[in-house]
Tab-separated table of C-alpha atoms in Angstrom:
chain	number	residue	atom	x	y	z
A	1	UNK	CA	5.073	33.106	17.804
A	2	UNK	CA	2.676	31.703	20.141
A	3	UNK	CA	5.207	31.775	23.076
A	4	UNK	CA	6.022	35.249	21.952
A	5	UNK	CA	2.725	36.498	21.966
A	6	UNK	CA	2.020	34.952	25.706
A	7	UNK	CA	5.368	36.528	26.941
A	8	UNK	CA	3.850	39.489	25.607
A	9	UNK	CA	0.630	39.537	27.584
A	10	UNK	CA	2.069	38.461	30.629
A	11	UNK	CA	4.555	41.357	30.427
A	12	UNK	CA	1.212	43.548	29.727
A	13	UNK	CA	-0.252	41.988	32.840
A	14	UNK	CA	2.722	42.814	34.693
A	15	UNK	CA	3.157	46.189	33.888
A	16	UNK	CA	-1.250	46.958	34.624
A	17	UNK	CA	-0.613	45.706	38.126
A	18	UNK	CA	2.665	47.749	38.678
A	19	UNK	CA	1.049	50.907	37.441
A	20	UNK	CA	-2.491	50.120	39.666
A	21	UNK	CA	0.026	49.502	42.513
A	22	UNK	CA	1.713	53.001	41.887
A	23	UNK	CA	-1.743	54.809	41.541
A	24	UNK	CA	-3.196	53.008	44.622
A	25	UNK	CA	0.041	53.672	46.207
A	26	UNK	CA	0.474	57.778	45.055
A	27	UNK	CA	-3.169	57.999	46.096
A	28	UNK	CA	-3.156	57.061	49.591
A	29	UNK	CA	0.114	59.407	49.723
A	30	UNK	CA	-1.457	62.391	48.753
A	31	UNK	CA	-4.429	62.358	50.657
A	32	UNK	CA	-3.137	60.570	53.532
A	33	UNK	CA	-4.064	62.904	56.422
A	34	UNK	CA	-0.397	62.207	57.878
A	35	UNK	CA	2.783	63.686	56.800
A	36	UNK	CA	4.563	62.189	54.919
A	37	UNK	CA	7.550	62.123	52.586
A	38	UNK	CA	9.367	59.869	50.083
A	39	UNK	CA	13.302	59.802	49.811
A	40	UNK	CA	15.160	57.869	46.920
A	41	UNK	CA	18.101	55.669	48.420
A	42	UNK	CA	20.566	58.253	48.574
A	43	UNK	CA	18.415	60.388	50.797
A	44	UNK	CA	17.017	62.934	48.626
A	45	UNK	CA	13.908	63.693	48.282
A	46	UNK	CA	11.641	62.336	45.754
A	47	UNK	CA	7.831	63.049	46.984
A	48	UNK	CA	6.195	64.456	49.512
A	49	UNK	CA	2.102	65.182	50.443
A	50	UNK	CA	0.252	68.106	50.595
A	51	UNK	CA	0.019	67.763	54.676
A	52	UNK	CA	3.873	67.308	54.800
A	53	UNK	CA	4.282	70.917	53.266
A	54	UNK	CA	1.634	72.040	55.884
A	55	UNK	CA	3.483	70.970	59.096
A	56	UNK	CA	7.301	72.215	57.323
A	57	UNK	CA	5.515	75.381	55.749
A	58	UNK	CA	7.219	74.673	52.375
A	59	UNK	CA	6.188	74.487	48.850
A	60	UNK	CA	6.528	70.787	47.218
A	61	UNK	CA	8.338	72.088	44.351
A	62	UNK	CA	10.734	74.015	46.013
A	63	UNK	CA	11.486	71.803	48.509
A	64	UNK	CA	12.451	68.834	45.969
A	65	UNK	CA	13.914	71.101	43.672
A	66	UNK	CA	16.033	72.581	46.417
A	67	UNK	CA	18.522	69.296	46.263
A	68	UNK	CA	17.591	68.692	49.628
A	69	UNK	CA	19.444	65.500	51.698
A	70	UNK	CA	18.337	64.031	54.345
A	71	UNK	CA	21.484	63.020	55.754
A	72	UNK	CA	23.563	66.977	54.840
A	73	UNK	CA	20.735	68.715	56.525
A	74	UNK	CA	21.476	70.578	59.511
A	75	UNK	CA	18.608	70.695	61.156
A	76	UNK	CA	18.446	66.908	60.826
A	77	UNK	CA	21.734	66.364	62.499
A	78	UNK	CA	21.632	68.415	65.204
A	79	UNK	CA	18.744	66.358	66.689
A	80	UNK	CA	21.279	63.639	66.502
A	81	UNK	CA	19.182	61.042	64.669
A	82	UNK	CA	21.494	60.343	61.715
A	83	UNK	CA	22.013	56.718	63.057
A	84	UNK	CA	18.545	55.964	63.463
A	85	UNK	CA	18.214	56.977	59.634
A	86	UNK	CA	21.101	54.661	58.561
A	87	UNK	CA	19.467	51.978	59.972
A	88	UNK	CA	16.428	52.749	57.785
A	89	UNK	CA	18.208	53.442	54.631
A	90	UNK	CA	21.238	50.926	54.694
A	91	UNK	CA	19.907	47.883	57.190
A	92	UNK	CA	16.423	48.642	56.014
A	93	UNK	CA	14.862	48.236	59.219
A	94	UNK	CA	11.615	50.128	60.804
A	95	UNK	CA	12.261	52.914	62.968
A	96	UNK	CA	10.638	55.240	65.010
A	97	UNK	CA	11.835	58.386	67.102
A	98	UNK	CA	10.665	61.312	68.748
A	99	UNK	CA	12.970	64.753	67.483
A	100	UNK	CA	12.834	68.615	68.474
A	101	UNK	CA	12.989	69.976	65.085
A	102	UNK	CA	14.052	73.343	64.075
A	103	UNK	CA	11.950	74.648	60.915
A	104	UNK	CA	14.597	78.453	60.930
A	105	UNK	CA	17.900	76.324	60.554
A	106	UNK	CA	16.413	73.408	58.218
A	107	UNK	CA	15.375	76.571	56.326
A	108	UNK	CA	18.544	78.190	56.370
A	109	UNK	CA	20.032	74.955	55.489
A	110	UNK	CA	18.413	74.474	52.585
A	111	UNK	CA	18.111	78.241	51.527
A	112	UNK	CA	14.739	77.574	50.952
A	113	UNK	CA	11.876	79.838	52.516
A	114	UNK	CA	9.485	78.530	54.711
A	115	UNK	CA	6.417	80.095	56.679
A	116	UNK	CA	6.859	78.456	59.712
A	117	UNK	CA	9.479	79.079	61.974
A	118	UNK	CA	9.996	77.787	65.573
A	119	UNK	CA	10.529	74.332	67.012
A	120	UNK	CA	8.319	71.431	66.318
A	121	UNK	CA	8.336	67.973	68.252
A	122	UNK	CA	7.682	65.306	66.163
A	123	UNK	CA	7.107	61.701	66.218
A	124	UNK	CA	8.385	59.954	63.440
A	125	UNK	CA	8.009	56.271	61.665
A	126	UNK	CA	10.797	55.569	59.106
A	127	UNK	CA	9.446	52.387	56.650
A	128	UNK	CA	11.910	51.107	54.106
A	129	UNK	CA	10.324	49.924	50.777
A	130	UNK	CA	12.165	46.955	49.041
A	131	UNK	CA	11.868	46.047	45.353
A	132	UNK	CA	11.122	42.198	44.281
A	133	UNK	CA	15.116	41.261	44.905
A	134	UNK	CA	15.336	43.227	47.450
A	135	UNK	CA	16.526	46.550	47.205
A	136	UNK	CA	15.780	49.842	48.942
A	137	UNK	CA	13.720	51.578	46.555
A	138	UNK	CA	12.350	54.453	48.807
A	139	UNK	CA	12.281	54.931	52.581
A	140	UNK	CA	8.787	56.613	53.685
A	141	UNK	CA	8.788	58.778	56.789
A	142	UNK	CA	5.678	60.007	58.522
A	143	UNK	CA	5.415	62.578	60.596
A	144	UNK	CA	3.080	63.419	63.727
A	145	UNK	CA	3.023	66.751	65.620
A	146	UNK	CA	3.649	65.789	69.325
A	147	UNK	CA	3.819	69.492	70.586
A	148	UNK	CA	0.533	69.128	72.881
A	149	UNK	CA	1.753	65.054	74.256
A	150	UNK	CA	5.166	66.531	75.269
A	151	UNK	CA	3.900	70.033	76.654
A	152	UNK	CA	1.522	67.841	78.974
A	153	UNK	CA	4.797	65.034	79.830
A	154	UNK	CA	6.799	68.751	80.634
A	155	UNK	CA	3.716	70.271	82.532
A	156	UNK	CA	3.749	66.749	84.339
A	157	UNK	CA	7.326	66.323	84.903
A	158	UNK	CA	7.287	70.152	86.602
A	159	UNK	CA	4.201	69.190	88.770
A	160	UNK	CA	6.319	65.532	89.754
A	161	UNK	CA	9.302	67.498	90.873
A	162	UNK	CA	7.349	70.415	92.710
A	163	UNK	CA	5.531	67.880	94.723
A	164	UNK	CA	9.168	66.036	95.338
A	165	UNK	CA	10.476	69.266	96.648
A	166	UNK	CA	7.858	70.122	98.458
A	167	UNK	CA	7.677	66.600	100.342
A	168	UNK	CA	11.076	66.326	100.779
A	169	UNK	CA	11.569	70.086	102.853
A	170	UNK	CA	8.747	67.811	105.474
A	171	UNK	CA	10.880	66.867	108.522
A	172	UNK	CA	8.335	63.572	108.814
A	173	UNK	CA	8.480	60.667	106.791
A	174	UNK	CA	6.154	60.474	104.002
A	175	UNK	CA	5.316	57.781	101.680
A	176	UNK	CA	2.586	56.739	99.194
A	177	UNK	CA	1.971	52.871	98.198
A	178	UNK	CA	0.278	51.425	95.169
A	179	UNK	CA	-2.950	48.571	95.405
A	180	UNK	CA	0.329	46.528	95.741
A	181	UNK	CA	1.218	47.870	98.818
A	182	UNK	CA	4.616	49.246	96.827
A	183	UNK	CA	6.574	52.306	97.314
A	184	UNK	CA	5.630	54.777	94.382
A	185	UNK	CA	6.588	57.815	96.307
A	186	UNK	CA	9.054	58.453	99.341
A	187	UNK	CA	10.561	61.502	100.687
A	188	UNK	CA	13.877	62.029	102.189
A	189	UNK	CA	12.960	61.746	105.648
A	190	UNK	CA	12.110	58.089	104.781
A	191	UNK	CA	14.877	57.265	102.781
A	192	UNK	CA	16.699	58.530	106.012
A	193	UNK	CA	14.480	56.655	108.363
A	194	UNK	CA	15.306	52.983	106.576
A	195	UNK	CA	18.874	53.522	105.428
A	196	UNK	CA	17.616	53.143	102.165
A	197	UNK	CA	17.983	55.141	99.003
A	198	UNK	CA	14.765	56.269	96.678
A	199	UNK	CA	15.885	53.841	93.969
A	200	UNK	CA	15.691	51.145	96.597
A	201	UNK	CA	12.613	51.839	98.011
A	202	UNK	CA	10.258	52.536	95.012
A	203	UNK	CA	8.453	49.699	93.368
A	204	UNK	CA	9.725	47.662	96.680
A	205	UNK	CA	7.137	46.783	99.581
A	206	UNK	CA	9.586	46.423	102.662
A	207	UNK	CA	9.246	42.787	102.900
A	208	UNK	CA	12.763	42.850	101.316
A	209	UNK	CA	14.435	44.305	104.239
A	210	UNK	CA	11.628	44.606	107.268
A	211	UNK	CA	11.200	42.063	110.042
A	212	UNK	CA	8.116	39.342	109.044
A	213	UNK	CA	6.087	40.376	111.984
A	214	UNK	CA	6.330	44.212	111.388
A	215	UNK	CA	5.639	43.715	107.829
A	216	UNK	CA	2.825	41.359	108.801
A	217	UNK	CA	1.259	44.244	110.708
A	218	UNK	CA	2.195	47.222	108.327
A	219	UNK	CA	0.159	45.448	105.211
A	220	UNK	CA	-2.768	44.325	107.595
A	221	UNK	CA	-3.310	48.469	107.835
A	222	UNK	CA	-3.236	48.986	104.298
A	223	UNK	CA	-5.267	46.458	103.318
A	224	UNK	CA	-8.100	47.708	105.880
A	225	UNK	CA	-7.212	51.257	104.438
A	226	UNK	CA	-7.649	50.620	100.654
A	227	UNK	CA	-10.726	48.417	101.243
A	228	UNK	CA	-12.668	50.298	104.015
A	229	UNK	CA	-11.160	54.255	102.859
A	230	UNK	CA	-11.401	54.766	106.587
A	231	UNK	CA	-8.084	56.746	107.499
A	232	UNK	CA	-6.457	54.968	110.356
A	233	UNK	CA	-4.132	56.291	113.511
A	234	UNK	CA	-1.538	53.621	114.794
A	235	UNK	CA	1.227	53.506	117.340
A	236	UNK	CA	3.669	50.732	115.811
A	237	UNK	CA	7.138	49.306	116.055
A	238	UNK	CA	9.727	49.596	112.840
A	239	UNK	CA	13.087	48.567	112.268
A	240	UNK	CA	15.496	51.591	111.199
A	241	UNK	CA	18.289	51.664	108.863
A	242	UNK	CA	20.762	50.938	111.836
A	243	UNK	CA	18.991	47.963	112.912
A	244	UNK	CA	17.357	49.677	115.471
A	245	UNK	CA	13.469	49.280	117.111
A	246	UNK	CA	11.662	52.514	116.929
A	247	UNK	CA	8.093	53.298	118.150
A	248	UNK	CA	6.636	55.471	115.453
A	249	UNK	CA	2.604	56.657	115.161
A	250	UNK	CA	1.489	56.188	111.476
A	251	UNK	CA	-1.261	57.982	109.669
A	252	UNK	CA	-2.445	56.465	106.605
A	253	UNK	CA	-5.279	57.705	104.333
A	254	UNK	CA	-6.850	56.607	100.768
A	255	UNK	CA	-6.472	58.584	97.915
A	256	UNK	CA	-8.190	57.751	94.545
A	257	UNK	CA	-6.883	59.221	91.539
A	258	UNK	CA	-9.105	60.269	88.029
A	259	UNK	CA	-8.370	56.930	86.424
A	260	UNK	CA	-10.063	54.970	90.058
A	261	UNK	CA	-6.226	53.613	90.855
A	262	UNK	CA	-6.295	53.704	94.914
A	263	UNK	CA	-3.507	54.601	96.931
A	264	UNK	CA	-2.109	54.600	100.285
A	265	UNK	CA	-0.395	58.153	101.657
A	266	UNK	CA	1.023	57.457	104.940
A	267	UNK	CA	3.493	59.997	107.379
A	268	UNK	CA	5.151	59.087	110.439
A	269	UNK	CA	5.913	60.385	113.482
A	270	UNK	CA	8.889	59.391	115.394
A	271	UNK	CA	8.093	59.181	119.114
C-alpha cells in the first residue's frame, strides 16, 4: 500500500509539472509577439497565435479546421522549401529559410478566405520538439516579415549594378580598394588593362601577379592616401596583361563611407 500510495504521488507530481510546462509553454505562444504556428508530426496544423493569423489574414479556427498540410499546400511548394521542411519534421533538425510567399494561392489552396492578399517575404525558423524518448511531437515555425530587409537588399542590388554599368561604359580604368589595399570594385577597362577577369581581381591586392617593385610603389600611394586624405597625381610604371611595361598617370582619392570604412578610388590614364 505504501509503495502504491508513493507511485501515486509521484505520478501526481508528474502530471503538475507536465501541465505547468503546457501552460508556461501555451502562454508564451499566444502572446509571443512573433508568428508562430504548431504542426502535429504529420504536418497539420495543430495551433497557431493570434499574430500568426495577423501576418496570413486568417481566422484560427478556420484555418485548423480547414485540414490544412503543410507539406499538400501549394503555396508552400512552389517556394520550393519542401526539403528544408523534411529535414525538420523527419531528421528533426533546426532550420531556417527565407521564402516569397503567396497569401492568394495558399488561400485558394486551402479554400479558405483570407484578408490579405499579395506576396509576403518571410524569414522563417523551423524548431522540432521531441518527447522524453525521443519523438517528434510538434515542429514550431516562426515567422518574421522581411518585406522592408529585402526591398532595401533589391534597392541596393539596383544601385550596385547601375554604378557597374555606369563605370564600366568609362574608357579609363577605374578601381576602388579597401583599408587592405584590396580590389572591391573594378571596371572593365581594368580587367582589360591586367588580363585579368573581375572574379580575379576582387578581394586580390596585385601582389599576386604585379612585379615586387611596382607593387612596392603602388601601396606606398595608398597608404599616404588613406592616412593623409590628400588626393595624389602620379606618373608610374605597370605591368599589363601581356607582360608588357606601360607608363600610366594614376589619380587616387579617399572616400569615407556612413559606417567611417575608408577607401581608395583610383583611375588611370594610359599615356
Amino acid at each position: 500500500i505504501l509503495i502504491l500510495t508513493t507511485n501515486i504521488k509521484k505520478r501526481k507530481a508528474v502530471e503538475k509539472e507536465l501541465k505547468e510546462s503546457e501552460y508556461y509553454f501555451s502562454q508564451i505562444f499566444e502572446q509571443s509577439s512573433t508568428s508562430m504556428c504548431l504542426y502535429n508530426p504529420d504536418g497539420k496544423f495543430n495551433q497557431v497565435n493570434e499574430e500568426f493569423c495577423k501576418m496570413f489574414g486568417v481566422e484560427a479556427k478556420s484555418i485548423i479546421n480547414s485540414g490544412y498540410n503543410v507539406f499538400e499546400n501549394q503555396a508552400v511548394i512552389d517556394t520550393g522549401v519542401i526539403p528544408v521542411l523534411r529535414e525538420v519534421f523527419n531528421e528533426k533538425k533546426n532550420r531556417k529559410w527565407e521564402i516569397n510567399f503567396d497569401l492568394g494561392i495558399a488561400s485558394n489552396s486551402l479554400e479558405t478566405p483570407a484578408s490579405r492578399k499579395g506576396k509576403i517575404y518571410l524569414e522563417v525558423f523551423g524548431h522540432p520538439i521531441l518527447n522524453n524518448r525521443g519523438d517528434l511531437e510538434y515542429v514550431v515555425l516562426q515567422h518574421h516579415d522581411i518585406f522592408e530587409r529585402k526591398q532595401a537588399e533589391f534597392s541596393l542590388k539596383e544601385s550596385e549594378e547601375y554604378l557597374a554599368n555606369i563605370i564600366n561604359t568609362i574608357g579609363d580604368p577605374i578601381f576602388v580598394k579597401d583599408e587592405q589595399f584590396r580590389f572591391v570594385l573594378v571596371n572593365d577597362a581594368l580587367c582589360t588593362l591586367l588580363g585579368k577577369t573581375r572574379d580575379e581581381l576582387v578581394g586580390t591586392t596585385g601582389m599576386e601577379f604585379l612585379p615586387k617593385d611596382q607593387m612596392d610603389h603602388f601601396l606606398e600611394v595608398d597608404r599616404k592616401v588613406l592616412s593623409s586624405g590628400e588626393d595624389t597625381l602620379n606618373e608610374e610604371l605597370l605591368t599589363d596583361g601581356d607582360s608588357a611595361i606601360r607608363t600610366i598617370v594614376t589619380k587616387k582619392t579617399r572616400y569615407i563611407d556612413a559606417q567611417g570604412a575608408k577607401f581608395i578610388v583610383g583611375v588611370i590614364r594610359d599615356i
